[in-house]
Amino acid sequence: VKEAEEFRKEDEARMRKVEAINQLEACFLEAHEYLKELGDSKLAKILDEATAKSEAWLEENRETAKTID
């Protein structure tokens, strides 16, 4: 029973992490859609750069990233 409880906690933590990553990726998609609407403006370039940096960080840290409980 103790072992099952331990696995349950690990599964819940893993699920929170997956949900957090999914939410972040959804934000990236929204940002890309907004960029299309902005066209070739200065704001679009700034947002595109920030989004690209964030996406690169996520790809590099996907496995080691932690959620804030």
JSON list of N, CA and C in Angstrom, two decimals, residues 3-23 58 62-69:
[
{"chain": "A", "resi": 3, "resn": "GLU", "atom": "N", "xyz": [3.87, 1.56, -1.20]},
{"chain": "A", "resi": 3, "resn": "GLU", "atom": "CA", "xyz": [4.47, 1.68, -2.53]},
{"chain": "A", "resi": 3, "resn": "GLU", "atom": "C", "xyz": [3.47, 2.24, -3.54]},
{"chain": "A", "resi": 4, "resn": "ALA", "atom": "N", "xyz": [2.24, 1.80, -3.45]},
{"chain": "A", "resi": 4, "resn": "ALA", "atom": "CA", "xyz": [1.19, 2.30, -4.35]},
{"chain": "A", "resi": 4, "resn": "ALA", "atom": "C", "xyz": [0.97, 3.81, -4.14]},
{"chain": "A", "resi": 5, "resn": "GLU", "atom": "N", "xyz": [1.00, 4.25, -2.91]},
{"chain": "A", "resi": 5, "resn": "GLU", "atom": "CA", "xyz": [0.83, 5.67, -2.60]},
{"chain": "A", "resi": 5, "resn": "GLU", "atom": "C", "xyz": [1.99, 6.49, -3.18]},
{"chain": "A", "resi": 6, "resn": "GLU", "atom": "N", "xyz": [3.18, 5.94, -3.11]},
{"chain": "A", "resi": 6, "resn": "GLU", "atom": "CA", "xyz": [4.36, 6.60, -3.66]},
{"chain": "A", "resi": 6, "resn": "GLU", "atom": "C", "xyz": [4.22, 6.76, -5.18]},
{"chain": "A", "resi": 7, "resn": "PHE", "atom": "N", "xyz": [3.78, 5.69, -5.84]},
{"chain": "A", "resi": 7, "resn": "PHE", "atom": "CA", "xyz": [3.58, 5.73, -7.29]},
{"chain": "A", "resi": 7, "resn": "PHE", "atom": "C", "xyz": [2.48, 6.72, -7.66]},
{"chain": "A", "resi": 8, "resn": "ARG", "atom": "N", "xyz": [1.45, 6.79, -6.85]},
{"chain": "A", "resi": 8, "resn": "ARG", "atom": "CA", "xyz": [0.34, 7.72, -7.12]},
{"chain": "A", "resi": 8, "resn": "ARG", "atom": "C", "xyz": [0.85, 9.16, -7.08]},
{"chain": "A", "resi": 9, "resn": "LYS", "atom": "N", "xyz": [1.66, 9.47, -6.09]},
{"chain": "A", "resi": 9, "resn": "LYS", "atom": "CA", "xyz": [2.21, 10.82, -5.97]},
{"chain": "A", "resi": 9, "resn": "LYS", "atom": "C", "xyz": [3.12, 11.15, -7.16]},
{"chain": "A", "resi": 10, "resn": "GLU", "atom": "N", "xyz": [3.93, 10.20, -7.58]},
{"chain": "A", "resi": 10, "resn": "GLU", "atom": "CA", "xyz": [4.79, 10.40, -8.74]},
{"chain": "A", "resi": 10, "resn": "GLU", "atom": "C", "xyz": [3.96, 10.61, -10.00]},
{"chain": "A", "resi": 11, "resn": "ASP", "atom": "N", "xyz": [2.90, 9.82, -10.15]},
{"chain": "A", "resi": 11, "resn": "ASP", "atom": "CA", "xyz": [2.01, 9.96, -11.31]},
{"chain": "A", "resi": 11, "resn": "ASP", "atom": "C", "xyz": [1.33, 11.32, -11.33]},
{"chain": "A", "resi": 12, "resn": "GLU", "atom": "N", "xyz": [0.89, 11.79, -10.17]},
{"chain": "A", "resi": 12, "resn": "GLU", "atom": "CA", "xyz": [0.24, 13.10, -10.08]},
{"chain": "A", "resi": 12, "resn": "GLU", "atom": "C", "xyz": [1.22, 14.22, -10.44]},
{"chain": "A", "resi": 13, "resn": "ALA", "atom": "N", "xyz": [2.45, 14.11, -9.98]},
{"chain": "A", "resi": 13, "resn": "ALA", "atom": "CA", "xyz": [3.47, 15.12, -10.28]},
{"chain": "A", "resi": 13, "resn": "ALA", "atom": "C", "xyz": [3.77, 15.12, -11.78]},
{"chain": "A", "resi": 14, "resn": "ARG", "atom": "N", "xyz": [3.88, 13.93, -12.35]},
{"chain": "A", "resi": 14, "resn": "ARG", "atom": "CA", "xyz": [4.13, 13.81, -13.79]},
{"chain": "A", "resi": 14, "resn": "ARG", "atom": "C", "xyz": [2.98, 14.42, -14.59]},
{"chain": "A", "resi": 15, "resn": "MET", "atom": "N", "xyz": [1.76, 14.18, -14.15]},
{"chain": "A", "resi": 15, "resn": "MET", "atom": "CA", "xyz": [0.58, 14.72, -14.84]},
{"chain": "A", "resi": 15, "resn": "MET", "atom": "C", "xyz": [0.55, 16.24, -14.76]},
{"chain": "A", "resi": 16, "resn": "ARG", "atom": "N", "xyz": [0.90, 16.81, -13.60]},
{"chain": "A", "resi": 16, "resn": "ARG", "atom": "CA", "xyz": [0.94, 18.27, -13.46]},
{"chain": "A", "resi": 16, "resn": "ARG", "atom": "C", "xyz": [1.97, 18.86, -14.42]},
{"chain": "A", "resi": 17, "resn": "LYS", "atom": "N", "xyz": [3.11, 18.18, -14.55]},
{"chain": "A", "resi": 17, "resn": "LYS", "atom": "CA", "xyz": [4.16, 18.66, -15.44]},
{"chain": "A", "resi": 17, "resn": "LYS", "atom": "C", "xyz": [3.68, 18.63, -16.90]},
{"chain": "A", "resi": 18, "resn": "VAL", "atom": "N", "xyz": [3.07, 17.54, -17.29]},
{"chain": "A", "resi": 18, "resn": "VAL", "atom": "CA", "xyz": [2.56, 17.42, -18.66]},
{"chain": "A", "resi": 18, "resn": "VAL", "atom": "C", "xyz": [1.51, 18.49, -18.93]},
{"chain": "A", "resi": 19, "resn": "GLU", "atom": "N", "xyz": [0.63, 18.71, -18.00]},
{"chain": "A", "resi": 19, "resn": "GLU", "atom": "CA", "xyz": [-0.41, 19.74, -18.17]},
{"chain": "A", "resi": 19, "resn": "GLU", "atom": "C", "xyz": [0.21, 21.13, -18.28]},
{"chain": "A", "resi": 20, "resn": "ALA", "atom": "N", "xyz": [1.23, 21.41, -17.48]},
{"chain": "A", "resi": 20, "resn": "ALA", "atom": "CA", "xyz": [1.89, 22.71, -17.52]},
{"chain": "A", "resi": 20, "resn": "ALA", "atom": "C", "xyz": [2.59, 22.92, -18.87]},
{"chain": "A", "resi": 21, "resn": "ILE", "atom": "N", "xyz": [3.25, 21.89, -19.36]},
{"chain": "A", "resi": 21, "resn": "ILE", "atom": "CA", "xyz": [3.91, 21.99, -20.66]},
{"chain": "A", "resi": 21, "resn": "ILE", "atom": "C", "xyz": [2.88, 22.19, -21.76]},
{"chain": "A", "resi": 22, "resn": "ASN", "atom": "N", "xyz": [1.77, 21.47, -21.69]},
{"chain": "A", "resi": 22, "resn": "ASN", "atom": "CA", "xyz": [0.72, 21.63, -22.69]},
{"chain": "A", "resi": 22, "resn": "ASN", "atom": "C", "xyz": [0.16, 23.05, -22.68]},
{"chain": "A", "resi": 23, "resn": "GLN", "atom": "N", "xyz": [-0.01, 23.62, -21.50]},
{"chain": "A", "resi": 23, "resn": "GLN", "atom": "CA", "xyz": [-0.51, 24.99, -21.41]},
{"chain": "A", "resi": 23, "resn": "GLN", "atom": "C", "xyz": [0.49, 25.98, -22.00]},
{"chain": "A", "resi": 58, "resn": "LEU", "atom": "N", "xyz": [12.11, 25.59, -23.63]},
{"chain": "A", "resi": 58, "resn": "LEU", "atom": "CA", "xyz": [11.28, 24.43, -23.30]},
{"chain": "A", "resi": 58, "resn": "LEU", "atom": "C", "xyz": [11.83, 23.16, -23.93]},
{"chain": "A", "resi": 62, "resn": "ARG", "atom": "N", "xyz": [12.75, 20.36, -21.32]},
{"chain": "A", "resi": 62, "resn": "ARG", "atom": "CA", "xyz": [11.48, 19.63, -21.19]},
{"chain": "A", "resi": 62, "resn": "ARG", "atom": "C", "xyz": [11.54, 18.55, -20.11]},
{"chain": "A", "resi": 63, "resn": "GLU", "atom": "N", "xyz": [12.61, 17.79, -20.10]},
{"chain": "A", "resi": 63, "resn": "GLU", "atom": "CA", "xyz": [12.70, 16.67, -19.15]},
{"chain": "A", "resi": 63, "resn": "GLU", "atom": "C", "xyz": [13.04, 17.12, -17.74]},
{"chain": "A", "resi": 64, "resn": "THR", "atom": "N", "xyz": [13.81, 18.19, -17.61]},
{"chain": "A", "resi": 64, "resn": "THR", "atom": "CA", "xyz": [14.25, 18.61, -16.29]},
{"chain": "A", "resi": 64, "resn": "THR", "atom": "C", "xyz": [13.41, 19.71, -15.68]},
{"chain": "A", "resi": 65, "resn": "ALA", "atom": "N", "xyz": [12.52, 20.30, -16.49]},
{"chain": "A", "resi": 65, "resn": "ALA", "atom": "CA", "xyz": [11.66, 21.38, -15.96]},
{"chain": "A", "resi": 65, "resn": "ALA", "atom": "C", "xyz": [10.77, 20.84, -14.85]},
{"chain": "A", "resi": 66, "resn": "LYS", "atom": "N", "xyz": [10.54, 21.69, -13.87]},
{"chain": "A", "resi": 66, "resn": "LYS", "atom": "CA", "xyz": [9.70, 21.30, -12.73]},
{"chain": "A", "resi": 66, "resn": "LYS", "atom": "C", "xyz": [8.53, 22.25, -12.61]},
{"chain": "A", "resi": 67, "resn": "THR", "atom": "N", "xyz": [7.44, 21.75, -12.08]},
{"chain": "A", "resi": 67, "resn": "THR", "atom": "CA", "xyz": [6.29, 22.60, -11.83]},
{"chain": "A", "resi": 67, "resn": "THR", "atom": "C", "xyz": [6.41, 23.18, -10.44]},
{"chain": "A", "resi": 68, "resn": "ILE", "atom": "N", "xyz": [5.74, 24.30, -10.24]},
{"chain": "A", "resi": 68, "resn": "ILE", "atom": "CA", "xyz": [5.69, 24.92, -8.92]},
{"chain": "A", "resi": 68, "resn": "ILE", "atom": "C", "xyz": [4.44, 24.41, -8.23]},
{"chain": "A", "resi": 69, "resn": "ASP", "atom": "N", "xyz": [4.61, 23.71, -7.13]},
{"chain": "A", "resi": 69, "resn": "ASP", "atom": "CA", "xyz": [3.46, 23.13, -6.42]},
{"chain": "A", "resi": 69, "resn": "ASP", "atom": "C", "xyz": [2.87, 24.10, -5.44]}
]
